[in-house]
PDB file of C-alpha atoms in Angstrom:
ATOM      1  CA  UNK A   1      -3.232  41.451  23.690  1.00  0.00           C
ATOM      2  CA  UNK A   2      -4.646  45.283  25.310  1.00  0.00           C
ATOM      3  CA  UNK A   3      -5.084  42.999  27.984  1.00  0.00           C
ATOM      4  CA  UNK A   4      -1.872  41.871  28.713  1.00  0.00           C
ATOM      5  CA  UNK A   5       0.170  45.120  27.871  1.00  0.00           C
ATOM      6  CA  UNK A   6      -2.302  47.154  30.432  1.00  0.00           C
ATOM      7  CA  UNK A   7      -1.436  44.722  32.777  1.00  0.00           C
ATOM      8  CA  UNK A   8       2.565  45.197  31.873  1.00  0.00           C
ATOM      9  CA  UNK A   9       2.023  49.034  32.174  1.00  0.00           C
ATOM     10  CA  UNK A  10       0.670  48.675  35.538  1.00  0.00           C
ATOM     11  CA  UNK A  11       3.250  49.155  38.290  1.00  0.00           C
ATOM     12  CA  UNK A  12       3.590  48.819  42.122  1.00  0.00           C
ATOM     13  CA  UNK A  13       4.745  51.984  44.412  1.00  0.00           C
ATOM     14  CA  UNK A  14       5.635  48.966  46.855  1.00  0.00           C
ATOM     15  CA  UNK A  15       8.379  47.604  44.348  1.00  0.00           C
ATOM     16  CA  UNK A  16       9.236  50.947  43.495  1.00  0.00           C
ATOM     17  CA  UNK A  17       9.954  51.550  47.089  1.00  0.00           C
ATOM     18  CA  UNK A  18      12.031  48.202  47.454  1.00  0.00           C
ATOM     19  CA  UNK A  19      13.960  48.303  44.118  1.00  0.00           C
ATOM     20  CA  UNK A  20      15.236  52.207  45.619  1.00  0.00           C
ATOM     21  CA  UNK A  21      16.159  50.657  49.241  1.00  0.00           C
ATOM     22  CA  UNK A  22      17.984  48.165  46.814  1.00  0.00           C
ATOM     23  CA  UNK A  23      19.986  50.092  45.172  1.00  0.00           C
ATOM     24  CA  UNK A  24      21.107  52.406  48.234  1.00  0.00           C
ATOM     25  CA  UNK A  25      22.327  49.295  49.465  1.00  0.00           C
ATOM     26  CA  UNK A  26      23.940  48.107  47.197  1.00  0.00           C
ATOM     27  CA  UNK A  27      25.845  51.832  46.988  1.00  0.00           C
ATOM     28  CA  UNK A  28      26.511  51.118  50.431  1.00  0.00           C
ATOM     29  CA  UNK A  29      28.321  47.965  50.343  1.00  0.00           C
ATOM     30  CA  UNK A  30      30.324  49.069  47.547  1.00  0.00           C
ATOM     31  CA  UNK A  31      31.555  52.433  48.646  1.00  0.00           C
ATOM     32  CA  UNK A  32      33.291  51.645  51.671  1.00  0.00           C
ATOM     33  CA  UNK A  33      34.977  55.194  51.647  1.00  0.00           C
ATOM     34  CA  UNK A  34      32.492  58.123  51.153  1.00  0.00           C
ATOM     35  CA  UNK A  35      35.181  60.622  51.659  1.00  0.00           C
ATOM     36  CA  UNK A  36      36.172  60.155  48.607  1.00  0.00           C
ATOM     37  CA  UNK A  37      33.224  61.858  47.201  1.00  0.00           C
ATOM     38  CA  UNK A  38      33.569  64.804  48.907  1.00  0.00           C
ATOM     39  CA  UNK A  39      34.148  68.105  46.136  1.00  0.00           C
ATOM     40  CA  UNK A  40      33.571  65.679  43.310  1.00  0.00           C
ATOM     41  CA  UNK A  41      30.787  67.640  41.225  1.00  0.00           C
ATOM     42  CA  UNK A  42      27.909  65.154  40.263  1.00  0.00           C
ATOM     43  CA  UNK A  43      27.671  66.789  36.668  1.00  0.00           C
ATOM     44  CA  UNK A  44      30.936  66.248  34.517  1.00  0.00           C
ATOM     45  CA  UNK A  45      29.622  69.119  31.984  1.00  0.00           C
ATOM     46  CA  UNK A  46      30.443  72.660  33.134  1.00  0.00           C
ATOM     47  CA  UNK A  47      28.101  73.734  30.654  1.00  0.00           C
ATOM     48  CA  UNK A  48      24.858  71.477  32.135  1.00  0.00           C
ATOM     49  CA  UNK A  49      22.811  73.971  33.956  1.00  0.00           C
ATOM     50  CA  UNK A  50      22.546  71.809  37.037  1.00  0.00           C
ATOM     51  CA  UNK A  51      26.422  71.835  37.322  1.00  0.00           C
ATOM     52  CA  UNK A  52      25.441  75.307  38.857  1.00  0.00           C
ATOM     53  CA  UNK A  53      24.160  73.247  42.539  1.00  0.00           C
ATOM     54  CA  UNK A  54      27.037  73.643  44.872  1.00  0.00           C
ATOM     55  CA  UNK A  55      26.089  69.974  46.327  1.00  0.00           C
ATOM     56  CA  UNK A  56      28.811  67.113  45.554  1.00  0.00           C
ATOM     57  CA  UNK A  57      28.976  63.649  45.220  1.00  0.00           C
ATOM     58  CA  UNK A  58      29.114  63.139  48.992  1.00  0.00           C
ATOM     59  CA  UNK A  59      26.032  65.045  49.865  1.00  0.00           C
ATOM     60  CA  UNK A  60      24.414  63.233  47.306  1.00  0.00           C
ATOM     61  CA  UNK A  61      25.679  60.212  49.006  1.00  0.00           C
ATOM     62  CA  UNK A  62      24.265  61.429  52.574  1.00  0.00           C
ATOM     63  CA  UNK A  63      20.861  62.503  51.109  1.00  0.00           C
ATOM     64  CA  UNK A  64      19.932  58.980  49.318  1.00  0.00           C
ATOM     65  CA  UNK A  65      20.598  57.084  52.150  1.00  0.00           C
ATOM     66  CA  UNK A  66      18.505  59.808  54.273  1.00  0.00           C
ATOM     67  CA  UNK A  67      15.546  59.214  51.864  1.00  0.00           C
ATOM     68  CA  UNK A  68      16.137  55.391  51.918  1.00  0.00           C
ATOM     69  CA  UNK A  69      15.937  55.599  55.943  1.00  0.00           C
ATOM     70  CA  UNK A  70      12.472  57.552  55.207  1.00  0.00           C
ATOM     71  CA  UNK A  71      11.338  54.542  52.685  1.00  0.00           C
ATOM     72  CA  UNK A  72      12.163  51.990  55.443  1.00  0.00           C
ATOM     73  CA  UNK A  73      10.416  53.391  57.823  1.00  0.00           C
ATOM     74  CA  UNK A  74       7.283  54.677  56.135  1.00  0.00           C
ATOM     75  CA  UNK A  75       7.451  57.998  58.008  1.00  0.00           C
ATOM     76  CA  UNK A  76       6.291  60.974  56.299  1.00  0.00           C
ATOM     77  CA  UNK A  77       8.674  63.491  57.757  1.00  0.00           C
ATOM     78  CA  UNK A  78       6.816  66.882  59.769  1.00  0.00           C
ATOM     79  CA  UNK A  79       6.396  69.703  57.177  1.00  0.00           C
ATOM     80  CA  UNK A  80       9.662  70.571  55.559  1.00  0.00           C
ATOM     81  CA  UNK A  81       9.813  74.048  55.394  1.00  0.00           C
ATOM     82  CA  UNK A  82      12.878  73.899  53.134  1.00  0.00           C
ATOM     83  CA  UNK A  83      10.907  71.142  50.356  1.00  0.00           C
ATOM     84  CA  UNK A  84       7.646  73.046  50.331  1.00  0.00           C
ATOM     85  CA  UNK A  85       9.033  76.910  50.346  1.00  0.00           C
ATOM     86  CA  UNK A  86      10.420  76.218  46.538  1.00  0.00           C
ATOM     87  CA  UNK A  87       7.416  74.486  45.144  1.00  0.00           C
ATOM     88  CA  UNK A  88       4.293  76.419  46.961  1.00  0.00           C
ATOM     89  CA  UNK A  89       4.885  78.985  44.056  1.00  0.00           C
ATOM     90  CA  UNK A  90       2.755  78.496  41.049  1.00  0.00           C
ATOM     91  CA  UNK A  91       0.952  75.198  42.647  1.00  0.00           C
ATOM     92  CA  UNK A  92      -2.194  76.580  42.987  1.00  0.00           C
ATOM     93  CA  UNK A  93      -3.690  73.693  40.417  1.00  0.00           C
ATOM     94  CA  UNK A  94      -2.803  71.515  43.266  1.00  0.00           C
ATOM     95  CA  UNK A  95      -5.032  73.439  45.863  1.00  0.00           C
ATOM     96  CA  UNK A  96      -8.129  73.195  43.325  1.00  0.00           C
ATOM     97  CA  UNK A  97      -7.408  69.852  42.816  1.00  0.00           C
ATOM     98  CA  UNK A  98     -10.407  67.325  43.758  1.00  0.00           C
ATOM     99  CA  UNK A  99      -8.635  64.709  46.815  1.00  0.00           C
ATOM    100  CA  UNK A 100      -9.105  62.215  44.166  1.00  0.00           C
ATOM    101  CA  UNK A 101      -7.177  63.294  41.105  1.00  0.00           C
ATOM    102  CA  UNK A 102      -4.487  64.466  43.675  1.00  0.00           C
ATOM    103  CA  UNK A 103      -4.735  61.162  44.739  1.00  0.00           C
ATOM    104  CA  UNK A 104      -3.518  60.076  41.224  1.00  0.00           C
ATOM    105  CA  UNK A 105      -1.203  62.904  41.204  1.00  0.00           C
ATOM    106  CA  UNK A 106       1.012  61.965  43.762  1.00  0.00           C
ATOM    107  CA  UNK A 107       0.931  58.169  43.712  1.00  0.00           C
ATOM    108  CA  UNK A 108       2.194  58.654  40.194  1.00  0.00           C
ATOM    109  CA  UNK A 109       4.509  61.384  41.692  1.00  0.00           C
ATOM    110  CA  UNK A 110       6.071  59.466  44.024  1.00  0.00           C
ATOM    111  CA  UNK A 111       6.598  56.711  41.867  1.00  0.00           C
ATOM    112  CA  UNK A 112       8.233  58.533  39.190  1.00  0.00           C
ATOM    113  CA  UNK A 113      10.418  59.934  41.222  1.00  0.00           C
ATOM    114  CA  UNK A 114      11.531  56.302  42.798  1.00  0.00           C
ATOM    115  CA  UNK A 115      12.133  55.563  39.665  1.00  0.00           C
ATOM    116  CA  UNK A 116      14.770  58.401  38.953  1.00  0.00           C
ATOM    117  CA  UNK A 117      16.417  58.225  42.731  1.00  0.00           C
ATOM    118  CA  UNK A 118      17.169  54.631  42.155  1.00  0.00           C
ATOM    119  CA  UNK A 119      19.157  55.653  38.647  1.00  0.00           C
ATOM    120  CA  UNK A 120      20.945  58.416  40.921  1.00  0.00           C
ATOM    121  CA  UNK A 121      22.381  55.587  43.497  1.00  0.00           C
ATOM    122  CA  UNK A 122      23.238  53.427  40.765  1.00  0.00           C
ATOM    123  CA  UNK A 123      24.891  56.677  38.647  1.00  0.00           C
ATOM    124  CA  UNK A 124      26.423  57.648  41.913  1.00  0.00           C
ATOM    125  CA  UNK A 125      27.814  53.878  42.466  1.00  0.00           C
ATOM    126  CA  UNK A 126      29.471  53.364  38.861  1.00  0.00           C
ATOM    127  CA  UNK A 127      30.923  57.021  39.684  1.00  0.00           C
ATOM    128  CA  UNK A 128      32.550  55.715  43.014  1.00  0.00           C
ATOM    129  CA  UNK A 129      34.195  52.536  41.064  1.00  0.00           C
ATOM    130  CA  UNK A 130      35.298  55.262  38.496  1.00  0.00           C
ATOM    131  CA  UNK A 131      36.947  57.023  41.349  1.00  0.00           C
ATOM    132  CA  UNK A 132      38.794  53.686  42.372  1.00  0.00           C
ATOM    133  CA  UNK A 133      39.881  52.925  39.467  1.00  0.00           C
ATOM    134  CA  UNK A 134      37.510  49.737  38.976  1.00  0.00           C
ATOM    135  CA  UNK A 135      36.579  49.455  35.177  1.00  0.00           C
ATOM    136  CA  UNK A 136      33.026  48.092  34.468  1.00  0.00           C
TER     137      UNK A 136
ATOM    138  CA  UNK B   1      10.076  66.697  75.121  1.00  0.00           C
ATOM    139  CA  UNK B   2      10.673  68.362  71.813  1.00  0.00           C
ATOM    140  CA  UNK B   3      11.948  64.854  70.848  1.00  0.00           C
ATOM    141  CA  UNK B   4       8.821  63.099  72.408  1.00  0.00           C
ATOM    142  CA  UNK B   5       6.808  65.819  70.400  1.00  0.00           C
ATOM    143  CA  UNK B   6       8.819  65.371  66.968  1.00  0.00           C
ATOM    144  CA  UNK B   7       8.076  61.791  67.315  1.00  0.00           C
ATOM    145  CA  UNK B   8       4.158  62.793  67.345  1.00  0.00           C
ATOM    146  CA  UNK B   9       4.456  64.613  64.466  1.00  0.00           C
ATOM    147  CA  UNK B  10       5.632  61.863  62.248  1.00  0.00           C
ATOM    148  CA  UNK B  11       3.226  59.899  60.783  1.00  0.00           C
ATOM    149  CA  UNK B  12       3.054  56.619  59.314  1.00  0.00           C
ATOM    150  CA  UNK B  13       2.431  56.670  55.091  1.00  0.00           C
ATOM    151  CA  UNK B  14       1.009  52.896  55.431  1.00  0.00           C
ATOM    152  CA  UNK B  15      -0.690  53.907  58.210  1.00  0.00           C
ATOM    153  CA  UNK B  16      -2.689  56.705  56.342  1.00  0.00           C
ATOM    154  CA  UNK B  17      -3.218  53.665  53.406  1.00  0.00           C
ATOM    155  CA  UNK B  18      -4.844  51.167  56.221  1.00  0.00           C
ATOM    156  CA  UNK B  19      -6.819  54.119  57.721  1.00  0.00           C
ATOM    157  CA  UNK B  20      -8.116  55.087  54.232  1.00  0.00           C
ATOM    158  CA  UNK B  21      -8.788  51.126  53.962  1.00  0.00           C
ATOM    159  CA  UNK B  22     -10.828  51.049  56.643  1.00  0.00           C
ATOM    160  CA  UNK B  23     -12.687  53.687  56.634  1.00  0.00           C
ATOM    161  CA  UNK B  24     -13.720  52.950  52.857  1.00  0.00           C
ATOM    162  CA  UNK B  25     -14.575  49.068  54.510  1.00  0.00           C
ATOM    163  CA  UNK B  26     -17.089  51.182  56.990  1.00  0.00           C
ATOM    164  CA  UNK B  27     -18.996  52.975  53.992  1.00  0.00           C
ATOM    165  CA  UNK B  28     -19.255  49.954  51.779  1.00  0.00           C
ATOM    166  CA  UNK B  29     -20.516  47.768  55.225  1.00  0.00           C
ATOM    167  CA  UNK B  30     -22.988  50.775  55.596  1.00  0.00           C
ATOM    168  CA  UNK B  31     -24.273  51.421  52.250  1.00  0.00           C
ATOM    169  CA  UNK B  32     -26.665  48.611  51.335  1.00  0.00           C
ATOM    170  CA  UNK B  33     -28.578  50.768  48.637  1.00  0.00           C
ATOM    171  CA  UNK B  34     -26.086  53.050  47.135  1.00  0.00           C
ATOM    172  CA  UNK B  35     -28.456  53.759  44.372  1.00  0.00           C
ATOM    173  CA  UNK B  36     -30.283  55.905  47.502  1.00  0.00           C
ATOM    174  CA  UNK B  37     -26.942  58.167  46.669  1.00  0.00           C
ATOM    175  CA  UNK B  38     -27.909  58.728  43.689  1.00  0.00           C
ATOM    176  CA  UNK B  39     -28.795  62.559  42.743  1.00  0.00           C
ATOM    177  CA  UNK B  40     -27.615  63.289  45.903  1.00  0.00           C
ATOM    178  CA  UNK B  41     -25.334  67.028  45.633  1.00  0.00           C
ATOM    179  CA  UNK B  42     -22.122  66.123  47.341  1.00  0.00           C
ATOM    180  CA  UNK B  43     -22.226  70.001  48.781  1.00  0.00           C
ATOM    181  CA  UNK B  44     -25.587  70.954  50.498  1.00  0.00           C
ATOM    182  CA  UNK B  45     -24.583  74.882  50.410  1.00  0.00           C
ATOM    183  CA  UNK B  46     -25.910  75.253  47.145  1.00  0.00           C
ATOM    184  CA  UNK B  47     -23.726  79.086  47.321  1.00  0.00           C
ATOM    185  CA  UNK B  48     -20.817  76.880  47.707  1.00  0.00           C
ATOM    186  CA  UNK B  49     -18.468  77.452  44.081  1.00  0.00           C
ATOM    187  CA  UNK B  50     -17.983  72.997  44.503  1.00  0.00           C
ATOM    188  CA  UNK B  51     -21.168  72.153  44.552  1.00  0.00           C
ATOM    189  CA  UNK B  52     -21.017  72.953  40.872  1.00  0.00           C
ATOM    190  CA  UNK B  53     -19.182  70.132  40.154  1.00  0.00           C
ATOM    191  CA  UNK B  54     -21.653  67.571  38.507  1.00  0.00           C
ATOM    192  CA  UNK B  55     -20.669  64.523  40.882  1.00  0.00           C
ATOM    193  CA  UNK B  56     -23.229  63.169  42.687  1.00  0.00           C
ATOM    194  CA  UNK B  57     -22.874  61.311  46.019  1.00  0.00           C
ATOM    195  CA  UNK B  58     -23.087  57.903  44.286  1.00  0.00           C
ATOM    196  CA  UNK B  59     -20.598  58.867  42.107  1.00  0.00           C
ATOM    197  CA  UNK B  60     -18.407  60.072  45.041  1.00  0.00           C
ATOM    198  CA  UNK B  61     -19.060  56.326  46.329  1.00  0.00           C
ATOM    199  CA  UNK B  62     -18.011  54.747  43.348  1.00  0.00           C
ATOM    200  CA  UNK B  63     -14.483  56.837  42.940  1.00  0.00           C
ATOM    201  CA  UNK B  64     -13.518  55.881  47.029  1.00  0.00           C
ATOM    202  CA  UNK B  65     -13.898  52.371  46.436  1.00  0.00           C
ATOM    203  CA  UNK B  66     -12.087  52.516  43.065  1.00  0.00           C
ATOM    204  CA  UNK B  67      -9.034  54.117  45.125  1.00  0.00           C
ATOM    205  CA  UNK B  68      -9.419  51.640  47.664  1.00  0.00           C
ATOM    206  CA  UNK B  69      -8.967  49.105  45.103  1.00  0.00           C
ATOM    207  CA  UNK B  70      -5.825  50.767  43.866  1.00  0.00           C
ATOM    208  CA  UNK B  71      -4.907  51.576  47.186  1.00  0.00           C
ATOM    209  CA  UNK B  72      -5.000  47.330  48.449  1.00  0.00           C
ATOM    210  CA  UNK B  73      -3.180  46.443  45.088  1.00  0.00           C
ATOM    211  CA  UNK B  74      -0.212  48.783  45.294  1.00  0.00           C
ATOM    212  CA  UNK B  75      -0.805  49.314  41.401  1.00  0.00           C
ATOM    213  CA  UNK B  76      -0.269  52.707  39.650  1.00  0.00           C
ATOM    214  CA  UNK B  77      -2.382  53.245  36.787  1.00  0.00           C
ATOM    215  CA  UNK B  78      -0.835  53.734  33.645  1.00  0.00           C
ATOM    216  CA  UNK B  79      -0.680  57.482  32.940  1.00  0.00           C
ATOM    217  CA  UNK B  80      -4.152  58.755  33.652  1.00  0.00           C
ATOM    218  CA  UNK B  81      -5.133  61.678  30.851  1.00  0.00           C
ATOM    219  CA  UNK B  82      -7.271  63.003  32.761  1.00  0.00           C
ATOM    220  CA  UNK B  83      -5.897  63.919  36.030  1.00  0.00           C
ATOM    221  CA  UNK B  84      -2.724  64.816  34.797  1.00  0.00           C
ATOM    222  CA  UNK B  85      -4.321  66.947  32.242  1.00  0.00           C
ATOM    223  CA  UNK B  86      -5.716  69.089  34.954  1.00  0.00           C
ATOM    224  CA  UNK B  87      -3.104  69.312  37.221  1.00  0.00           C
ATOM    225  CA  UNK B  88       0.054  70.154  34.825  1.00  0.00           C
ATOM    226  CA  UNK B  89      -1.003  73.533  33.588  1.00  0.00           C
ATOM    227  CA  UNK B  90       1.143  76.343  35.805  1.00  0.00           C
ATOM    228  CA  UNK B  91       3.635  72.816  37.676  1.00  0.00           C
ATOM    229  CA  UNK B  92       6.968  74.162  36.330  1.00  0.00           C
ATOM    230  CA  UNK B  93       8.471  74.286  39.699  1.00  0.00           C
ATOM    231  CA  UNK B  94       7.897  70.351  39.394  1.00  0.00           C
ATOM    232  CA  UNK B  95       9.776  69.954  36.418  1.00  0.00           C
ATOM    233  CA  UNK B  96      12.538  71.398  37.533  1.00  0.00           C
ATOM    234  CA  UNK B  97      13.091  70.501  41.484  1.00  0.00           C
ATOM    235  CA  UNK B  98      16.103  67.973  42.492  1.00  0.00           C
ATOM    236  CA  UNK B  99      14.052  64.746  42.825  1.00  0.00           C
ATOM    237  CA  UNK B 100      15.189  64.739  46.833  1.00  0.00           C
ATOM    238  CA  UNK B 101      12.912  67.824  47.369  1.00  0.00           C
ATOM    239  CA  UNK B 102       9.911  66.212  44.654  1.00  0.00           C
ATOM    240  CA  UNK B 103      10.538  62.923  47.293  1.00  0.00           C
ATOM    241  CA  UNK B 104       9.028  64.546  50.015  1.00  0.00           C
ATOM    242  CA  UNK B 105       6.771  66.950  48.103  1.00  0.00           C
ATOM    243  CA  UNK B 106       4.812  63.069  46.361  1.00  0.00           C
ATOM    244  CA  UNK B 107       5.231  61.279  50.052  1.00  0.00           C
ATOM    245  CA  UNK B 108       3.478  64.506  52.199  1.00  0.00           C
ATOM    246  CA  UNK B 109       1.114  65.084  49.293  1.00  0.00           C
ATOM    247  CA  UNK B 110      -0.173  61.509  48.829  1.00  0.00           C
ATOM    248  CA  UNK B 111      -0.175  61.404  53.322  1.00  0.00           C
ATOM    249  CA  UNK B 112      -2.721  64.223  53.459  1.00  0.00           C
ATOM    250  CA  UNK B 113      -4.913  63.838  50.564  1.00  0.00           C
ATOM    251  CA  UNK B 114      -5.105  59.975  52.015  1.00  0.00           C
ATOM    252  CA  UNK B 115      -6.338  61.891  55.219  1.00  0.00           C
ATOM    253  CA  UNK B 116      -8.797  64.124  52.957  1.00  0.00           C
ATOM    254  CA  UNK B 117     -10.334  60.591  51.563  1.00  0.00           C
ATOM    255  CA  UNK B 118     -10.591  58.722  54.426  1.00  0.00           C
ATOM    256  CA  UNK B 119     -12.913  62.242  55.929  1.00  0.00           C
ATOM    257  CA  UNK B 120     -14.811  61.964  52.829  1.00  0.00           C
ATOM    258  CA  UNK B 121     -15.839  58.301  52.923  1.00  0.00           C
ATOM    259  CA  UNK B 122     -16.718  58.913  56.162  1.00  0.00           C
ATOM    260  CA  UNK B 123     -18.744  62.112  55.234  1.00  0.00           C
ATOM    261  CA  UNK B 124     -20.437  59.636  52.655  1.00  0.00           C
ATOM    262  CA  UNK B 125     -21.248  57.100  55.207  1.00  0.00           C
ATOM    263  CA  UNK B 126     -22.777  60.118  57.966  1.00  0.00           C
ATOM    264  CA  UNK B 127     -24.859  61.185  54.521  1.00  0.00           C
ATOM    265  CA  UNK B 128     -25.957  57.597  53.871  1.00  0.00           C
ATOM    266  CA  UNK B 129     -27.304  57.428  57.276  1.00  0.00           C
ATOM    267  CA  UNK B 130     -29.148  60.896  57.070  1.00  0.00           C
ATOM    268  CA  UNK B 131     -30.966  59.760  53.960  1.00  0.00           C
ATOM    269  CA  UNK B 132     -32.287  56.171  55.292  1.00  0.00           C
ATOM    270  CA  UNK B 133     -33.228  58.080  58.896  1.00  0.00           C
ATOM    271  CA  UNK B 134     -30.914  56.710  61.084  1.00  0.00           C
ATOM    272  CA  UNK B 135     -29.811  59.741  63.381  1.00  0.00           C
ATOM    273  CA  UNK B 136     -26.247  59.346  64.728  1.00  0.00           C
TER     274      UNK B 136
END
């Protein structure tokens, strides 16, 4: 029985990957007018803490298709200034790291946070039907 | 040409994967004895703070093909105790960046340390030859 629930725990980054480009198209093909999105907050409670990020539904919108172009093509992107200059603080576990438990690290990383951006385009799809007026 | 030149600078993730791949292939083709790795420091600077580290070069050998393996599968081990352990003392930026920004943090993270492996195993295999003679 271990047997068969370590095998269940196991997952693939390569499905992770696919189930993500998915569900961005699938947000594609149903919101046929983005605009719409545009100064719609993507947290409904003033009082979450994230509410505070100035970006809206629409720039939401552009930035999951933007990472789903990056899945597709399996391009890593030259150094982002922008993504690195907010998390180079306080990393320095990371830089003592041995290769192989970084390794680990990020393979878990990135498929973790597959995981959560393929919630956010489905979230951000059952908010555009919302928007339209299409129960579900 | 900055366009030729921002081309250069991409870089392939599944292209890092199939280099680590084959460079692991290499050391395992070249290492007939790996039990001649064993006892062998990793470091040879014995004033270098790593070569601490207990792991000796057949241990090194045995954790590059275990990535390999996890590498050709596409699997990600269930949550590994021990490297996250390590790694998750001082990470609160992690916690709390927009998963867009931890995106590109896991993909550039897992590109280079699959460029720091790929070095190693051939490191491994340069060391191999040292010990049976063979001058290269």
């Amino acid at each position: 029985m271990q047997s068969a629930d370590a095998k269940l725990s196991r997952s693939s980054l390569l499905l992770a990957l696919r189930r993500y480009s998915t569900a961005v198209h699938n947000m594609e093909q149903t919101v046929l007018l983005p605009s719409l999105l545009r100064d719609v907050p993507y947290h409904n409670d003033p009082d979450c803490e994230a509410a505070n990020h100035s970006m809206d539904l629409y720039e939401h919108y552009l930035l999951l298709k933007a990472i789903k172009n990056t899945v597709e093509s399996g391009l890593v992107p030259h150094d982002e200034a922008k993504s690195h200059a907010a998390l180079h603080k306080g990393l320095e576990p990371l830089l003592e790291a041995e290769p192989e438990t970084l390794f680990h690290f990020h393979l878990r990383g990135l498929f973790t946070v597959m995981a959560t951006l393929t919630k956010k385009s489905q979230n951000l799809t059952e908010k555009y039907l919302d928007i339209i007026g299409i129960s579900h």
